[in-house]
Each structure stands twice: as structure tokens, then as C-alpha cells.
């Protein structure tokens, strides 16, 4: 009995609403061998059942709900159904094929219409088609968009074939306890992929720590990673364990590994080889069991050729290479990502999400996005804070799409001269503002990017776009390609 009941429960759930009990018996006899069928003669009883039960796959409903009804009562009930079950497929059982009735019913959300008297073949065809379409829609939605929560603020969004491949690769490599090298431009989601690998691995219950190798000088980075003994340097009043010791049994994420100094590269190589190292100023060896995942946005092969990155370390880190694609190579994801970021930042700031119009979505989908996902998220955040869609469109400077987007109407061509002038003025103002920020910071691009509240990559893109060059003469202490600029390129 238990097995039989389980089989019944797994059948698609179909409800039938008709005042004629003979029709209800006929439909039940035809469908009950393949489906779980519930019959109703009253719309109020069905409404109550829908409110109580979340499971219903299809509704067959009489268009003329009583002898005097001309369809008005059915339309009213359709409106109620749409509020209760927005995606529920509804097949109408009608006595006439009046085009006006069909159009009205379709507009109210009816999926199909079957004319009475109908045959078994007619009913079977309509039911199978609706359920097949519903299953396909569910599969498509599952393939198009999936958000995998990693912590309170971070999710892996999978909404394209490319990202489904990335997800599959992450799940695969998570089971093999080997080092992983994640390559990709700044803002492509390298850290998110790393967090996902850790969550899917056997180490998920242990620590996950991130260290940005480009954010601190060599001596500070060494003490951060490997710790130090008391008296190792001025101010070291007591011993302190480093990230490797704190992360014993877990996963350490070394972001921007390409910026790690050569001396530390050798020490990291030793950890990868035998799991041992010495604290700064220490004499004894410390043994740890840590999985290392490293990431960089530089051309690692070119760095090896320039002798700035050790080839033997590369081969040790490269147990598996994961390449994160830039946003411009997965433009089809932008609508899903924009919606994800809107919900994320709206929840963070306690505000209602704002709608994204087709025009704004067109602008978002035609940007170069040098800052990738990070830049898109910041753009959505500005939109939520400003509340002005036009301000975002103007800020993105969509001149490159104006020819390809048909806004309709003669007024567009008549005002195109003014629009062109406005865009040029905006570009001039933007270039002046960027030049002033760069000059004010002595061409320290990190400081200028922070002042302008844009990403470092976006600033580099704008510098190239407006052909901005540093002054021929400036103090040697300013604007040199030092550690701060490189750090922000992470």
C-alpha cells in the first residue's frame, strides 16, 4: 500500500471545474489512470483548495460556469486564479468557438480551449501538451538561472552554458584535494568560484581565508601568511600565527598571486611541496594541512617569461586551472545578473527593488564592462540609490547603441542633433573630471579611482577612451607604477 500511495503522489495533479457531474465523471475516468484528478462543481470550493494546497499542475475549467453565464463569471474567476497561481496552466472547456471568447480567455491567461462535446483524444492531446510545456518551462528556468548561496552576501549565479560548465568544473575539482589556479580579469567572480569550490569540498566545515597578495608590502605579507615569533622585528612583542596556521584543515585563497614577491614565492612553493614552513624569525618548522587556491588577472605565462613568477610554483599551483570568462563574453547573462544584483543591494539597503526597463537593459547589455561583474553591481547600486534610470543611462554614455536601438517616432531624428551635442558635452565634462582627479592625485590611479568612486579597471578604460596622458614632468615620488596601483588592479 505504501508503494502504491507513493506512486499516486508523484503523478501530476489535475483539477477539473464543471457544473455537469456527468462531464466530471467522464474526465475523471479518462485521466485518473495517469494523473491525480480532483473534481469540483463549485468555484468557491476550488478557490479554497488552491489556497490550502501549493501542488497543482493543471486546471480544466468550464467556460460557462452555469446555464445563464455568458463567460463573465469565468473571466472573473480567471482573474482570481491568476492572483493565486500565476503560472498555473488552464484549459477551458467551451460550448462555442466564438473568437471573442477565445481572445478574452487567452488575455486572462488561459492556455488552451477544448470544444464540447470533446473526445478522449482531444482531452489527452490538450493535457499532454500543457504538461509538456510546463515541464519544458521548468527545465528552461532551471538552466537559465540558478543562484547558489555561499554566505549571507554572496551567491554563485549560473545562467548560461559557459557558467554551467564553470559550475560543473568547480564541483569536479572540489572532490579532488589539489591546488587550483583561477584565472580571469578583475571582477569576473574568481573569489566567488573559489568559495564555491571550498563549499563543495570535504573541507567545507573548516576555515576559508582570503589573502590579497597585492594589497600589502612583502615583509607584511610574509608575516600575514606565515606568522612571526616574538622579537622577530620591532613591535613583535609576542608570537603570532599566520593565515596558514589559522586555516589548518581548511582552504586558503591567495588572490592576485602574480603580485607575490619572488622570496615569498619560494616559501609558498615549500608549503605546497611538503606542507611545512617557518614563522618569521623562527627556527622550528610548522606543519599544516591546507588546500591552496590561487587567483590572478595577469598573463601568468608572460610573467614566467619575464622571470617575475616562478615556473616551478606555477606548475605546483596548476593542479587544475579554472578560467573565468569576462562579462563581455557572456552578455546573455546580464538580465539575470542585473536582477540578482538589484535584489541583493535592495535587501542590503532595506529598499524596494527598482524595475529595469527594456531601454536600460539594452544599455546594460551593450557596455564593454571592463570591471566585469563588480562594475555591473556598482552600476545597479547607483541606480537603486539615485532612483533615476535616465541618470544611469547618461552615465553609461550609450552613444554606441543609439544607431542600433529603434526608439520609434519622428521626434528622435529631429532631436538627434541636440542629443549628440549633449553626449559630447557629457564626454568632455567626464574627461575633464577624470583629468582633474588624476592631476590632483599626482597621477596615482588608485587614489583617483577612489575619489571618482569607480573601479580601477574602469578608470584605466576611461583614460584610454579619452586619450589622457600624464604630464611630462612631475615629482618622482608621484605617479610611479608602484605597489599601490598594482594592488588596486586586483
Tab-separated table of N, CA and C in Angstrom, residues 222-223 225-229 240 242 244-245 264 267-268 270-271 274-288:
chain	number	residue	atom	x	y	z
A	222	UNK	N	54.515	38.450	4.300
A	222	UNK	CA	55.131	37.243	4.850
A	222	UNK	C	54.638	36.963	6.261
A	223	UNK	N	54.587	38.001	7.100
A	223	UNK	CA	54.109	37.798	8.463
A	223	UNK	C	52.618	37.470	8.476
A	225	UNK	N	50.986	35.738	6.159
A	225	UNK	CA	50.802	34.363	5.708
A	225	UNK	C	51.388	33.340	6.688
A	226	UNK	N	52.603	33.610	7.165
A	226	UNK	CA	53.341	32.585	7.913
A	226	UNK	C	53.520	32.901	9.388
A	227	UNK	N	53.081	34.080	9.818
A	227	UNK	CA	53.201	34.441	11.223
A	227	UNK	C	54.616	34.850	11.609
A	228	UNK	N	54.811	35.152	12.893
A	228	UNK	CA	56.143	35.587	13.353
A	228	UNK	C	56.323	35.205	14.814
A	229	UNK	N	57.599	35.146	15.208
A	229	UNK	CA	57.960	34.846	16.585
A	229	UNK	C	58.203	36.145	17.356
A	240	UNK	N	52.837	35.327	16.905
A	240	UNK	CA	51.508	35.370	16.272
A	240	UNK	C	51.469	34.378	15.120
A	242	UNK	N	50.262	32.770	11.545
A	242	UNK	CA	49.831	33.360	10.285
A	242	UNK	C	48.573	32.682	9.751
A	244	UNK	N	48.196	30.589	7.348
A	244	UNK	CA	48.308	29.153	7.076
A	244	UNK	C	48.017	28.327	8.327
A	245	UNK	N	48.511	28.776	9.464
A	245	UNK	CA	48.237	28.055	10.708
A	245	UNK	C	46.771	28.196	11.114
A	264	UNK	N	58.881	35.274	-1.355
A	264	UNK	CA	57.728	34.586	-0.782
A	264	UNK	C	57.243	33.459	-1.673
A	267	UNK	N	58.966	30.391	-0.585
A	267	UNK	CA	58.436	29.865	0.676
A	267	UNK	C	57.087	29.192	0.465
A	268	UNK	N	56.261	29.770	-0.423
A	268	UNK	CA	54.972	29.162	-0.735
A	268	UNK	C	55.164	27.827	-1.443
A	270	UNK	N	57.483	25.733	-0.949
A	270	UNK	CA	57.805	24.732	0.069
A	270	UNK	C	56.532	24.237	0.767
A	271	UNK	N	55.622	25.134	1.049
A	271	UNK	CA	54.360	24.741	1.688
A	271	UNK	C	53.594	23.781	0.788
A	274	UNK	N	55.616	20.170	0.791
A	274	UNK	CA	55.608	19.282	1.964
A	274	UNK	C	54.754	19.791	3.118
A	275	UNK	N	54.019	20.902	2.926
A	275	UNK	CA	53.136	21.402	3.964
A	275	UNK	C	53.844	21.993	5.162
A	276	UNK	N	55.104	22.416	5.019
A	276	UNK	CA	55.850	22.956	6.150
A	276	UNK	C	56.439	24.319	5.829
A	277	UNK	N	56.671	25.117	6.865
A	277	UNK	CA	57.282	26.438	6.716
A	277	UNK	C	57.774	26.876	8.090
A	278	UNK	N	58.460	28.002	8.116
A	278	UNK	CA	58.928	28.577	9.381
A	278	UNK	C	58.322	29.964	9.548
A	279	UNK	N	57.955	30.288	10.780
A	279	UNK	CA	57.482	31.642	11.049
A	279	UNK	C	58.614	32.647	10.857
A	280	UNK	N	58.244	33.888	10.637
A	280	UNK	CA	59.229	34.948	10.508
A	280	UNK	C	59.997	35.066	11.835
A	281	UNK	N	61.312	34.904	11.755
A	281	UNK	CA	62.143	34.951	12.964
A	281	UNK	C	62.192	33.636	13.710
A	282	UNK	N	61.559	32.604	13.181
A	282	UNK	CA	61.524	31.317	13.863
A	282	UNK	C	62.575	30.354	13.345
A	283	UNK	N	62.867	29.337	14.148
A	283	UNK	CA	63.857	28.345	13.768
A	283	UNK	C	63.216	26.976	13.523
A	284	UNK	N	62.138	26.708	14.190
A	284	UNK	CA	61.476	25.409	14.029
A	284	UNK	C	60.504	25.448	12.852
A	285	UNK	N	60.194	24.259	12.376
A	285	UNK	CA	59.304	24.126	11.236
A	285	UNK	C	57.877	23.872	11.716
A	286	UNK	N	56.911	24.505	11.011
A	286	UNK	CA	55.489	24.333	11.323
A	286	UNK	C	54.857	23.491	10.220
A	287	UNK	N	54.077	22.493	10.602
A	287	UNK	CA	53.438	21.607	9.630
A	287	UNK	C	51.944	21.913	9.587
A	288	UNK	N	51.397	22.069	8.369
A	288	UNK	CA	49.967	22.356	8.215
A	288	UNK	C	49.377	21.517	7.079
